[in-house]
C-alpha cells in the first residue's frame, strides 16, 4: 500500500533548525511532484513548499522563503524539508503530500502522510 511517513519534528528554540523527512513507499516516488503543507492549531492548512519530480524546480510560501529548503532523494524515496531560523509562528503539524494534479496543489485525491509536530518555543 501507499505510505508517506513524516519524521524529524520536535521542540526547538526560536532561531533553531530542524530537518524533516518524508519516507515514501508503495508508488513510484520519482514520478511525482511533492509538497509540504502545515497546519497550526485552530487554523486551516497552509501550503509551505513544493518540488517537481526530478528535483530541479522548487517553490516556497512567502512566509518561509529564505529560511526553508525543500529537497528530495529519489534513489532513497525520501522528501526533505530543512527548516532554519525557526520562529514561533512556524509551530504546526507538517505533512508531506503528492501533487498529482498540479505542482504545489495537493488535494484530497493525493497521498498524504500522518504529519509530524514542530514546536518552536523558548
The first five atom37 places (N, CA, C, CB, O) and aatype in JSON, in Angstrom:
{
  "aatype": [20, 20, 20, 20, 20, 20, 20, 20, 20, 20, 20, 20, 20, 20, 20, 20, 20, 20, 20, 20, 20, 20, 20, 20, 20, 20, 20, 20, 20, 20, 20, 20, 20, 20, 20, 20, 20, 20, 20, 20, 20, 20, 20, 20, 20, 20, 20, 20, 20, 20, 20, 20, 20, 20, 20, 20, 20, 20, 20, 20, 20, 20, 20, 20, 20, 20, 20, 20, 20, 20, 20, 20, 20, 20, 20, 20, 20, 20, 20, 20, 20, 20, 20, 20, 20, 20, 20, 20, 20, 20, 20, 20, 20, 20, 20, 20, 20, 20, 20, 20, 20, 20, 20, 20, 20, 20, 20, 20, 20, 20, 20, 20, 20, 20, 20, 20, 20, 20, 20, 20, 20, 20],
  "atom_mask": [
    [1, 1, 1, 1, 1],
    [1, 1, 1, 1, 1],
    [1, 1, 1, 1, 1],
    [1, 1, 1, 1, 1],
    [1, 1, 1, 1, 1],
    [1, 1, 1, 1, 1],
    [1, 1, 1, 1, 1],
    [1, 1, 1, 1, 1],
    [1, 1, 1, 1, 1],
    [1, 1, 1, 1, 1],
    [1, 1, 1, 1, 1],
    [1, 1, 1, 1, 1],
    [1, 1, 1, 1, 1],
    [1, 1, 1, 1, 1],
    [1, 1, 1, 1, 1],
    [1, 1, 1, 1, 1],
    [1, 1, 1, 1, 1],
    [1, 1, 1, 1, 1],
    [1, 1, 1, 1, 1],
    [1, 1, 1, 1, 1],
    [1, 1, 1, 1, 1],
    [1, 1, 1, 1, 1],
    [1, 1, 1, 1, 1],
    [1, 1, 1, 1, 1],
    [1, 1, 1, 1, 1],
    [1, 1, 1, 1, 1],
    [1, 1, 1, 1, 1],
    [1, 1, 1, 1, 1],
    [1, 1, 1, 1, 1],
    [1, 1, 1, 1, 1],
    [1, 1, 1, 1, 1],
    [1, 1, 1, 1, 1],
    [1, 1, 1, 1, 1],
    [1, 1, 1, 1, 1],
    [1, 1, 1, 1, 1],
    [1, 1, 1, 1, 1],
    [1, 1, 1, 1, 1],
    [1, 1, 1, 1, 1],
    [1, 1, 1, 1, 1],
    [1, 1, 1, 1, 1],
    [1, 1, 1, 1, 1],
    [1, 1, 1, 1, 1],
    [1, 1, 1, 1, 1],
    [1, 1, 1, 1, 1],
    [1, 1, 1, 1, 1],
    [1, 1, 1, 1, 1],
    [1, 1, 1, 1, 1],
    [1, 1, 1, 1, 1],
    [1, 1, 1, 1, 1],
    [1, 1, 1, 1, 1],
    [1, 1, 1, 1, 1],
    [1, 1, 1, 1, 1],
    [1, 1, 1, 1, 1],
    [1, 1, 1, 1, 1],
    [1, 1, 1, 1, 1],
    [1, 1, 1, 1, 1],
    [1, 1, 1, 1, 1],
    [1, 1, 1, 1, 1],
    [1, 1, 1, 1, 1],
    [1, 1, 1, 1, 1],
    [1, 1, 1, 1, 1],
    [1, 1, 1, 1, 1],
    [1, 1, 1, 1, 1],
    [1, 1, 1, 1, 1],
    [1, 1, 1, 1, 1],
    [1, 1, 1, 1, 1],
    [1, 1, 1, 1, 1],
    [1, 1, 1, 1, 1],
    [1, 1, 1, 1, 1],
    [1, 1, 1, 1, 1],
    [1, 1, 1, 1, 1],
    [1, 1, 1, 1, 1],
    [1, 1, 1, 1, 1],
    [1, 1, 1, 1, 1],
    [1, 1, 1, 1, 1],
    [1, 1, 1, 1, 1],
    [1, 1, 1, 1, 1],
    [1, 1, 1, 1, 1],
    [1, 1, 1, 1, 1],
    [1, 1, 1, 1, 1],
    [1, 1, 1, 1, 1],
    [1, 1, 1, 1, 1],
    [1, 1, 1, 1, 1],
    [1, 1, 1, 1, 1],
    [1, 1, 1, 1, 1],
    [1, 1, 1, 1, 1],
    [1, 1, 1, 1, 1],
    [1, 1, 1, 1, 1],
    [1, 1, 1, 1, 1],
    [1, 1, 1, 1, 1],
    [1, 1, 1, 1, 1],
    [1, 1, 1, 1, 1],
    [1, 1, 1, 1, 1],
    [1, 1, 1, 1, 1],
    [1, 1, 1, 1, 1],
    [1, 1, 1, 1, 1],
    [1, 1, 1, 1, 1],
    [1, 1, 1, 1, 1],
    [1, 1, 1, 1, 1],
    [1, 1, 1, 1, 1],
    [1, 1, 1, 1, 1],
    [1, 1, 1, 1, 1],
    [1, 1, 1, 1, 1],
    [1, 1, 1, 1, 1],
    [1, 1, 1, 1, 1],
    [1, 1, 1, 1, 1],
    [1, 1, 1, 1, 1],
    [1, 1, 1, 1, 1],
    [1, 1, 1, 1, 1],
    [1, 1, 1, 1, 1],
    [1, 1, 1, 1, 1],
    [1, 1, 1, 1, 1],
    [1, 1, 1, 1, 1],
    [1, 1, 1, 1, 1],
    [1, 1, 1, 1, 1],
    [1, 1, 1, 1, 1],
    [1, 1, 1, 1, 1],
    [1, 1, 1, 1, 1],
    [1, 1, 1, 1, 1],
    [1, 1, 1, 1, 1],
    [1, 1, 1, 1, 1],
    [1, 1, 1, 1, 1]
  ],
  "atom_positions": [
    [[0.82, -1.17, 0.0], [0.0, 0.0, 0.0], [0.87, 1.25, 0.0], [-0.93, -0.01, 1.19], [2.04, 1.22, 0.37]],
    [[0.27, 2.35, -0.42], [0.97, 3.62, -0.46], [1.15, 4.14, 0.96], [0.21, 4.65, -1.32], [0.22, 4.13, 1.76]],
    [[2.37, 4.59, 1.25], [2.66, 5.18, 2.55], [3.56, 6.39, 2.39], [3.32, 4.15, 3.47], [4.5, 6.39, 1.6]],
    [[3.26, 7.43, 3.16], [4.13, 8.58, 3.35], [4.27, 8.78, 4.85], [3.57, 9.87, 2.64], [3.27, 8.99, 5.54]],
    [[5.49, 8.72, 5.35], [5.73, 8.77, 6.79], [6.69, 9.9, 7.1], [6.29, 7.42, 7.31], [7.87, 9.83, 6.75]],
    [[6.18, 10.95, 7.75], [7.0, 12.08, 8.15], [7.72, 11.79, 9.46], [6.14, 13.35, 8.28], [7.22, 11.05, 10.31]],
    [[8.9, 12.37, 9.6], [9.65, 12.27, 10.84], [10.56, 13.49, 10.97], [10.47, 10.96, 10.89], [10.73, 14.25, 10.02]],
    [[11.13, 13.67, 12.15], [12.09, 14.73, 12.38], [11.56, 15.93, 13.14], [12.6, 15.19, 11.11], [12.33, 16.84, 13.46]],
    [[10.28, 15.95, 13.44], [9.72, 17.05, 14.2], [10.14, 17.0, 15.65], [8.22, 17.04, 14.09], [10.73, 16.01, 16.11]],
    [[9.84, 18.07, 16.37], [10.18, 18.14, 17.78], [10.09, 19.55, 18.29], [11.55, 17.59, 18.02], [9.55, 20.44, 17.63]],
    [[10.63, 19.76, 19.48], [10.66, 21.06, 20.14], [12.0, 21.72, 19.89], [10.39, 20.92, 21.65], [13.05, 21.11, 20.1]],
    [[11.97, 22.96, 19.44], [13.19, 23.7, 19.14], [13.01, 25.15, 19.56], [13.55, 23.6, 17.63], [11.9, 25.68, 19.53]],
    [[14.11, 25.8, 19.95], [14.05, 27.2, 20.34], [13.99, 28.11, 19.11], [15.27, 27.56, 21.19], [14.46, 27.74, 18.04]],
    [[13.41, 29.31, 19.26], [13.44, 30.26, 18.15], [14.86, 30.47, 17.65], [12.83, 31.6, 18.58], [15.8, 30.59, 18.44]],
    [[15.0, 30.52, 16.34], [16.31, 30.63, 15.72], [16.98, 29.31, 15.42], [17.19, 31.43, 16.58], [18.0, 29.28, 14.73]],
    [[16.43, 28.23, 15.93], [17.0, 26.92, 15.73], [16.61, 26.3, 14.4], [16.58, 26.01, 16.83], [15.95, 26.93, 13.58]],
    [[17.03, 25.06, 14.21], [16.82, 24.35, 12.96], [16.29, 22.95, 13.2], [18.1, 24.29, 12.16], [16.55, 22.33, 14.23]],
    [[15.53, 22.46, 12.22], [15.09, 21.08, 12.18], [15.12, 20.61, 10.73], [13.66, 20.92, 12.78], [14.97, 21.42, 9.81]],
    [[15.3, 19.31, 10.54], [15.24, 18.71, 9.22], [14.16, 17.64, 9.23], [16.61, 18.12, 8.81], [14.3, 16.63, 9.92]],
    [[13.1, 17.86, 8.48], [12.02, 16.91, 8.37], [12.28, 15.96, 7.21], [10.68, 17.62, 8.2], [12.84, 16.34, 6.19]],
    [[11.85, 14.71, 7.38], [11.94, 13.71, 6.33], [10.57, 13.13, 6.07], [12.94, 12.61, 6.71], [9.73, 13.07, 6.96]],
    [[10.35, 12.69, 4.85], [9.12, 12.02, 4.44], [9.52, 10.81, 3.63], [8.17, 12.97, 3.63], [10.0, 10.93, 2.5]],
    [[9.33, 9.63, 4.2], [9.69, 8.38, 3.55], [8.5, 7.84, 2.77], [10.17, 7.34, 4.58], [7.43, 7.64, 3.33]],
    [[8.7, 7.61, 1.49], [7.63, 7.17, 0.6], [7.8, 5.71, 0.23], [7.58, 8.03, -0.65], [8.92, 5.22, 0.08]],
    [[6.68, 5.02, 0.08], [6.69, 3.63, -0.37], [5.36, 3.31, -1.03], [6.97, 2.67, 0.8], [4.35, 3.97, -0.79]],
    [[5.36, 2.28, -1.87], [4.13, 1.8, -2.48], [3.74, 2.51, -3.76], [3.04, 1.93, -1.52], [2.68, 2.22, -4.33]],
    [[4.55, 3.42, -4.23], [4.31, 4.09, -5.5], [5.63, 4.57, -6.06], [3.31, 5.27, -5.34], [6.65, 4.56, -5.38]],
    [[5.61, 5.01, -7.31], [6.84, 5.43, -7.98], [7.14, 6.87, -7.59], [6.72, 5.29, -9.53], [6.75, 7.81, -8.28]],
    [[7.83, 7.03, -6.49], [8.08, 8.33, -5.88], [8.71, 9.31, -6.86], [8.97, 8.18, -4.67], [8.32, 10.47, -6.91]],
    [[9.67, 8.84, -7.64], [10.4, 9.71, -8.55], [9.59, 10.28, -9.69], [11.53, 8.97, -9.1], [10.08, 11.14, -10.42]],
    [[8.37, 9.84, -9.85], [7.49, 10.34, -10.9], [6.49, 11.39, -10.4], [6.73, 9.19, -11.52], [5.68, 11.88, -11.18]],
    [[6.55, 11.74, -9.12], [5.56, 12.62, -8.52], [6.17, 13.92, -8.03], [4.87, 11.93, -7.4], [7.19, 13.92, -7.35]],
    [[5.52, 15.04, -8.37], [5.77, 16.29, -7.67], [5.3, 16.13, -6.22], [5.04, 17.48, -8.38], [4.38, 15.37, -5.94]],
    [[5.94, 16.86, -5.31], [5.64, 16.73, -3.89], [5.54, 18.09, -3.22], [6.71, 15.88, -3.2], [6.13, 19.07, -3.68]],
    [[4.78, 18.14, -2.13], [4.63, 19.36, -1.34], [4.76, 19.07, 0.14], [3.29, 20.01, -1.62], [4.57, 17.95, 0.6]],
    [[5.1, 20.12, 0.87], [4.94, 20.17, 2.32], [3.81, 21.15, 2.64], [6.27, 20.6, 3.02], [3.74, 22.24, 2.08]],
    [[2.93, 20.74, 3.54], [1.81, 21.54, 4.0], [1.82, 21.52, 5.52], [0.45, 21.02, 3.43], [2.13, 20.49, 6.11]],
    [[1.49, 22.63, 6.15], [1.45, 22.66, 7.61], [0.09, 23.17, 8.09], [2.58, 23.53, 8.17], [-0.61, 23.88, 7.38]],
    [[-0.25, 22.78, 9.32], [-1.49, 23.22, 9.93], [-1.25, 23.52, 11.4], [-2.59, 22.16, 9.76], [-0.89, 22.63, 12.18]],
    [[-1.46, 24.77, 11.78], [-1.34, 25.19, 13.16], [-2.65, 24.94, 13.89], [-0.93, 26.67, 13.25], [-3.7, 24.86, 13.25]],
    [[-2.61, 24.81, 15.22], [-3.84, 24.59, 15.98], [-4.88, 25.67, 15.7], [-3.54, 24.53, 17.47], [-4.58, 26.86, 15.78]],
    [[-6.1, 25.24, 15.39], [-7.18, 26.17, 15.13], [-7.12, 26.87, 13.79], [-7.21, 27.16, 16.18], [-7.95, 27.74, 13.52]],
    [[-6.16, 26.52, 12.95], [-6.0, 27.16, 11.65], [-6.21, 26.15, 10.53], [-4.61, 27.8, 11.54], [-6.15, 24.94, 10.75]],
    [[-6.46, 26.66, 9.34], [-6.55, 25.81, 8.18], [-5.18, 25.43, 7.66], [-7.34, 26.49, 7.1], [-4.18, 26.0, 8.09]],
    [[-5.13, 24.47, 6.75], [-3.84, 24.07, 6.19], [-3.2, 25.19, 5.39], [-4.01, 22.84, 5.32], [-3.88, 25.95, 4.7]],
    [[-1.88, 25.28, 5.47], [-1.1, 26.28, 4.76], [-0.03, 25.57, 3.93], [-0.45, 27.29, 5.73], [0.82, 24.87, 4.47]],
    [[-0.08, 25.74, 2.63], [0.96, 25.21, 1.77], [2.29, 25.88, 2.07], [0.58, 25.39, 0.3], [2.35, 27.1, 2.22]],
    [[3.35, 25.1, 2.15], [4.66, 25.59, 2.56], [5.65, 25.6, 1.4], [5.21, 24.75, 3.69], [6.3, 26.61, 1.14]],
    [[5.75, 24.47, 0.7], [6.8, 24.33, -0.32], [6.46, 23.19, -1.26], [8.17, 24.09, 0.34], [5.71, 22.28, -0.91]],
    [[7.0, 23.24, -2.47], [6.8, 22.19, -3.46], [8.07, 21.97, -4.25], [5.65, 22.54, -4.4], [8.92, 22.85, -4.35]],
    [[8.19, 20.77, -4.79], [9.33, 20.4, -5.61], [8.85, 19.48, -6.72], [10.43, 19.71, -4.75], [8.0, 18.62, -6.5]],
    [[9.39, 19.67, -7.91], [8.96, 18.83, -9.01], [9.59, 17.44, -8.91], [9.32, 19.47, -10.35], [10.48, 17.21, -8.08]],
    [[9.13, 16.53, -9.75], [9.51, 15.13, -9.62], [11.02, 14.94, -9.7], [8.84, 14.32, -10.69], [11.58, 14.15, -8.94]],
    [[11.67, 15.64, -10.61], [13.1, 15.5, -10.78], [13.95, 16.28, -9.8], [13.46, 15.9, -12.13], [15.15, 16.05, -9.68]],
    [[13.33, 17.23, -9.08], [14.03, 18.0, -8.07], [14.66, 19.28, -8.56], [15.06, 17.16, -7.48], [15.33, 19.96, -7.78]],
    [[14.47, 19.64, -9.82], [15.13, 20.81, -10.37], [14.4, 22.11, -10.04], [15.24, 20.67, -11.86], [15.01, 23.18, -10.05]],
    [[13.11, 22.04, -9.75], [12.3, 23.24, -9.53], [11.7, 23.2, -8.14], [11.2, 23.36, -10.59], [11.09, 22.21, -7.75]],
    [[11.86, 24.29, -7.4], [11.33, 24.4, -6.05], [10.56, 25.69, -5.89], [12.46, 24.32, -5.01], [10.84, 26.69, -6.55]],
    [[9.57, 25.66, -4.99], [8.7, 26.81, -4.75], [8.42, 26.9, -3.26], [7.38, 26.7, -5.55], [8.35, 25.89, -2.56]],
    [[8.25, 28.15, -2.78], [8.09, 28.38, -1.35], [7.02, 29.43, -1.09], [9.4, 28.81, -0.72], [6.86, 30.38, -1.85]],
    [[6.29, 29.24, 0.0], [5.42, 30.29, 0.5], [6.27, 31.46, 0.98], [4.51, 29.76, 1.64], [7.38, 31.27, 1.46]],
    [[5.73, 32.67, 0.85], [6.48, 33.85, 1.27], [6.88, 33.78, 2.74], [5.66, 35.1, 1.02], [7.93, 34.31, 3.12]],
    [[6.08, 33.13, 3.56], [6.34, 33.08, 4.98], [7.59, 32.29, 5.35], [5.15, 32.5, 5.68], [8.13, 32.46, 6.44]],
    [[8.06, 31.42, 4.44], [9.22, 30.58, 4.73], [10.37, 30.8, 3.78], [8.83, 29.15, 4.71], [11.45, 30.24, 3.98]],
    [[10.18, 31.6, 2.75], [11.21, 31.81, 1.74], [12.48, 32.37, 2.38], [10.7, 32.76, 0.64], [12.43, 33.32, 3.17]],
    [[13.6, 31.78, 2.03], [14.88, 32.19, 2.58], [15.26, 31.48, 3.85], [14.87, 33.64, 2.82], [16.41, 31.57, 4.29]],
    [[14.32, 30.76, 4.46], [14.58, 30.04, 5.7], [14.48, 28.52, 5.53], [13.62, 30.49, 6.77], [15.22, 27.78, 6.17]],
    [[13.57, 28.07, 4.68], [13.33, 26.64, 4.47], [13.88, 26.23, 3.12], [11.82, 26.3, 4.58], [13.91, 27.03, 2.18]],
    [[14.31, 24.97, 3.02], [14.77, 24.4, 1.76], [14.16, 23.03, 1.57], [16.31, 24.33, 1.73], [14.34, 22.14, 2.4]],
    [[13.45, 22.85, 0.47], [12.89, 21.55, 0.13], [13.87, 20.81, -0.78], [11.5, 21.7, -0.55], [14.51, 21.43, -1.63]],
    [[13.98, 19.51, -0.61], [14.83, 18.7, -1.46], [14.31, 17.28, -1.48], [16.3, 18.74, -0.97], [13.39, 16.93, -0.73]],
    [[14.88, 16.46, -2.33], [14.45, 15.07, -2.4], [15.6, 14.19, -2.86], [13.25, 14.91, -3.34], [16.52, 14.65, -3.54]],
    [[15.54, 12.93, -2.47], [16.48, 11.92, -2.91], [15.65, 10.79, -3.48], [17.42, 11.43, -1.73], [15.17, 9.92, -2.74]],
    [[15.49, 10.79, -4.79], [14.61, 9.81, -5.41], [15.15, 8.38, -5.28], [14.41, 10.14, -6.88], [14.37, 7.43, -5.25]],
    [[16.46, 8.23, -5.2], [17.05, 6.91, -5.02], [16.69, 6.32, -3.66], [18.55, 6.98, -5.17], [16.65, 5.1, -3.5]],
    [[16.42, 7.18, -2.68], [16.05, 6.74, -1.34], [14.55, 6.93, -1.06], [16.86, 7.5, -0.31], [14.09, 6.68, 0.05]],
    [[13.8, 7.37, -2.07], [12.35, 7.59, -1.93], [12.03, 8.48, -0.73], [11.62, 6.25, -1.79], [11.14, 8.19, 0.06]],
    [[12.78, 9.58, -0.62], [12.63, 10.44, 0.55], [12.57, 11.91, 0.14], [13.79, 10.21, 1.51], [13.33, 12.37, -0.71]],
    [[11.65, 12.62, 0.76], [11.49, 14.06, 0.64], [11.98, 14.71, 1.93], [10.01, 14.45, 0.34], [11.79, 14.16, 3.01]],
    [[12.6, 15.89, 1.82], [13.15, 16.59, 2.97], [12.65, 18.02, 3.03], [14.68, 16.56, 2.93], [12.28, 18.62, 2.02]],
    [[12.65, 18.56, 4.25], [12.43, 19.99, 4.46], [13.41, 20.46, 5.52], [10.95, 20.29, 4.87], [13.25, 20.15, 6.7]],
    [[14.42, 21.2, 5.1], [15.36, 21.81, 6.03], [14.78, 23.13, 6.49], [16.76, 22.01, 5.37], [14.49, 24.0, 5.68]],
    [[14.62, 23.28, 7.81], [13.98, 24.44, 8.4], [14.99, 25.16, 9.28], [12.72, 24.02, 9.23], [15.41, 24.64, 10.31]],
    [[15.39, 26.36, 8.87], [16.34, 27.17, 9.61], [15.68, 28.44, 10.11], [17.55, 27.51, 8.73], [14.61, 28.82, 9.64]],
    [[16.33, 29.09, 11.06], [15.84, 30.36, 11.62], [14.38, 30.25, 12.02], [16.03, 31.49, 10.61], [13.57, 31.11, 11.67]],
    [[14.05, 29.21, 12.74], [12.66, 28.92, 13.07], [12.07, 29.98, 13.99], [12.55, 27.56, 13.72], [12.75, 30.53, 14.85]],
    [[10.79, 30.26, 13.78], [10.03, 31.24, 14.53], [8.85, 30.56, 15.22], [9.55, 32.38, 13.61], [8.4, 29.51, 14.76]],
    [[8.35, 31.15, 16.3], [7.18, 30.56, 16.96], [6.0, 30.35, 16.02], [6.75, 31.43, 18.11], [5.25, 29.39, 16.18]],
    [[5.83, 31.22, 15.05], [4.73, 31.08, 14.1], [4.89, 29.91, 13.14], [4.58, 32.35, 13.32], [3.97, 29.6, 12.38]],
    [[6.05, 29.25, 13.16], [6.25, 28.03, 12.38], [5.67, 26.81, 13.09], [7.72, 27.82, 12.11], [5.64, 25.73, 12.51]],
    [[5.23, 26.96, 14.32], [4.67, 25.85, 15.08], [3.43, 25.31, 14.37], [4.32, 26.29, 16.51], [2.48, 26.04, 14.11]],
    [[3.45, 24.01, 14.07], [2.37, 23.39, 13.32], [2.66, 21.9, 13.17], [2.19, 24.05, 11.93], [3.76, 21.44, 13.47]],
    [[1.66, 21.17, 12.71], [1.88, 19.82, 12.22], [2.24, 19.92, 10.74], [0.62, 18.91, 12.44], [1.54, 20.58, 9.97]],
    [[3.33, 19.28, 10.35], [3.83, 19.34, 8.98], [3.53, 18.03, 8.26], [5.34, 19.64, 8.96], [3.86, 16.95, 8.76]],
    [[2.92, 18.13, 7.1], [2.54, 16.98, 6.29], [3.26, 17.01, 4.95], [1.02, 16.95, 6.07], [3.49, 18.08, 4.38]],
    [[3.62, 15.84, 4.44], [4.05, 15.74, 3.05], [2.92, 15.15, 2.23], [5.34, 14.89, 2.92], [2.1, 14.38, 2.75]],
    [[2.87, 15.5, 0.96], [1.8, 15.05, 0.09], [2.25, 15.07, -1.36], [0.56, 15.92, 0.27], [3.12, 15.85, -1.74]],
    [[1.65, 14.2, -2.16], [1.88, 14.24, -3.6], [1.12, 15.4, -4.21], [1.46, 12.91, -4.26], [0.15, 15.9, -3.64]],
    [[1.57, 15.82, -5.38], [0.9, 16.85, -6.18], [0.54, 16.24, -7.52], [1.81, 18.13, -6.36], [1.12, 16.58, -8.55]],
    [[-0.42, 15.34, -7.5], [-0.75, 14.58, -8.71], [-1.37, 15.46, -9.79], [-1.71, 13.45, -8.36], [-1.07, 15.3, -10.98]],
    [[-2.23, 16.38, -9.39], [-2.94, 17.23, -10.35], [-2.08, 18.37, -10.84], [-4.2, 17.78, -9.72], [-2.04, 18.65, -12.04]],
    [[-1.38, 19.03, -9.92], [-0.53, 20.16, -10.27], [0.47, 20.39, -9.16], [-1.37, 21.43, -10.52], [0.16, 20.2, -7.98]],
    [[1.67, 20.79, -9.52], [2.71, 21.03, -8.54], [2.3, 22.15, -7.6], [4.03, 21.36, -9.22], [1.88, 23.22, -8.05]],
    [[2.42, 21.92, -6.31], [2.04, 22.9, -5.31], [0.58, 22.91, -4.95], [2.42, 24.22, -5.79], [0.14, 23.77, -4.19]],
    [[-0.19, 21.95, -5.48], [-1.62, 21.9, -5.21], [-2.03, 20.48, -4.81], [-2.42, 22.37, -6.45], [-2.73, 19.81, -5.58]],
    [[-1.61, 20.01, -3.64], [-2.12, 18.71, -3.17], [-3.59, 18.83, -2.78], [-1.3, 18.2, -1.97], [-4.0, 19.85, -2.22]],
    [[-4.37, 17.82, -3.07], [-5.78, 17.83, -2.71], [-6.17, 16.5, -2.1], [-6.65, 18.14, -3.94], [-5.32, 15.66, -1.82]],
    [[-7.47, 16.3, -1.91], [-7.95, 15.11, -1.21], [-7.69, 13.83, -2.0], [-9.42, 15.23, -0.93], [-7.71, 12.74, -1.42]],
    [[-7.44, 13.93, -3.29], [-7.16, 12.76, -4.1], [-5.69, 12.37, -4.08], [-7.59, 13.0, -5.51], [-5.31, 11.34, -4.63]],
    [[-4.85, 13.2, -3.45], [-3.43, 12.92, -3.36], [-3.12, 12.02, -2.17], [-2.65, 14.21, -3.27], [-3.98, 11.76, -1.32]],
    [[-1.87, 11.55, -2.12], [-1.4, 10.78, -0.98], [-0.84, 11.73, 0.07], [-0.34, 9.75, -1.41], [-0.09, 12.66, -0.26]],
    [[-1.2, 11.51, 1.34], [-0.77, 12.33, 2.46], [-0.15, 11.48, 3.55], [-1.95, 13.13, 3.01], [-0.55, 10.34, 3.76]],
    [[0.83, 12.04, 4.24], [1.37, 11.4, 5.41], [0.56, 11.72, 6.65], [2.8, 11.82, 5.61], [-0.45, 12.42, 6.59]],
    [[1.01, 11.18, 7.78], [0.3, 11.36, 9.05], [0.66, 12.65, 9.76], [0.57, 10.2, 9.96], [-0.05, 13.08, 10.66]],
    [[1.75, 13.27, 9.36], [2.19, 14.52, 9.94], [3.2, 14.34, 11.06], [1.03, 15.27, 10.44], [3.23, 13.3, 11.72]],
    [[4.01, 15.37, 11.26], [4.95, 15.41, 12.37], [4.89, 16.79, 13.02], [6.4, 15.08, 11.9], [4.86, 17.81, 12.33]],
    [[4.88, 16.82, 14.34], [4.69, 18.06, 15.1], [6.0, 18.83, 15.2], [4.14, 17.76, 16.5], [7.03, 18.27, 15.56]],
    [[5.94, 20.11, 14.87], [7.06, 21.03, 15.07], [6.59, 22.11, 16.04], [7.54, 21.66, 13.71], [5.59, 22.79, 15.79]],
    [[7.32, 22.27, 17.13], [7.0, 23.29, 18.12], [8.22, 24.18, 18.32], [6.56, 22.66, 19.46], [9.3, 23.7, 18.66]],
    [[8.04, 25.48, 18.11], [9.12, 26.45, 18.25], [8.78, 27.34, 19.45], [9.3, 27.31, 16.94], [7.85, 28.13, 19.39]],
    [[9.54, 27.19, 20.51], [9.24, 27.89, 21.75], [10.49, 27.96, 22.62], [8.1, 27.2, 22.51], [11.31, 27.04, 22.62]],
    [[10.63, 29.06, 23.35], [11.73, 29.2, 24.28], [11.32, 28.78, 25.68], [12.23, 30.64, 24.29], [12.14, 28.84, 26.6]]
  ]
}
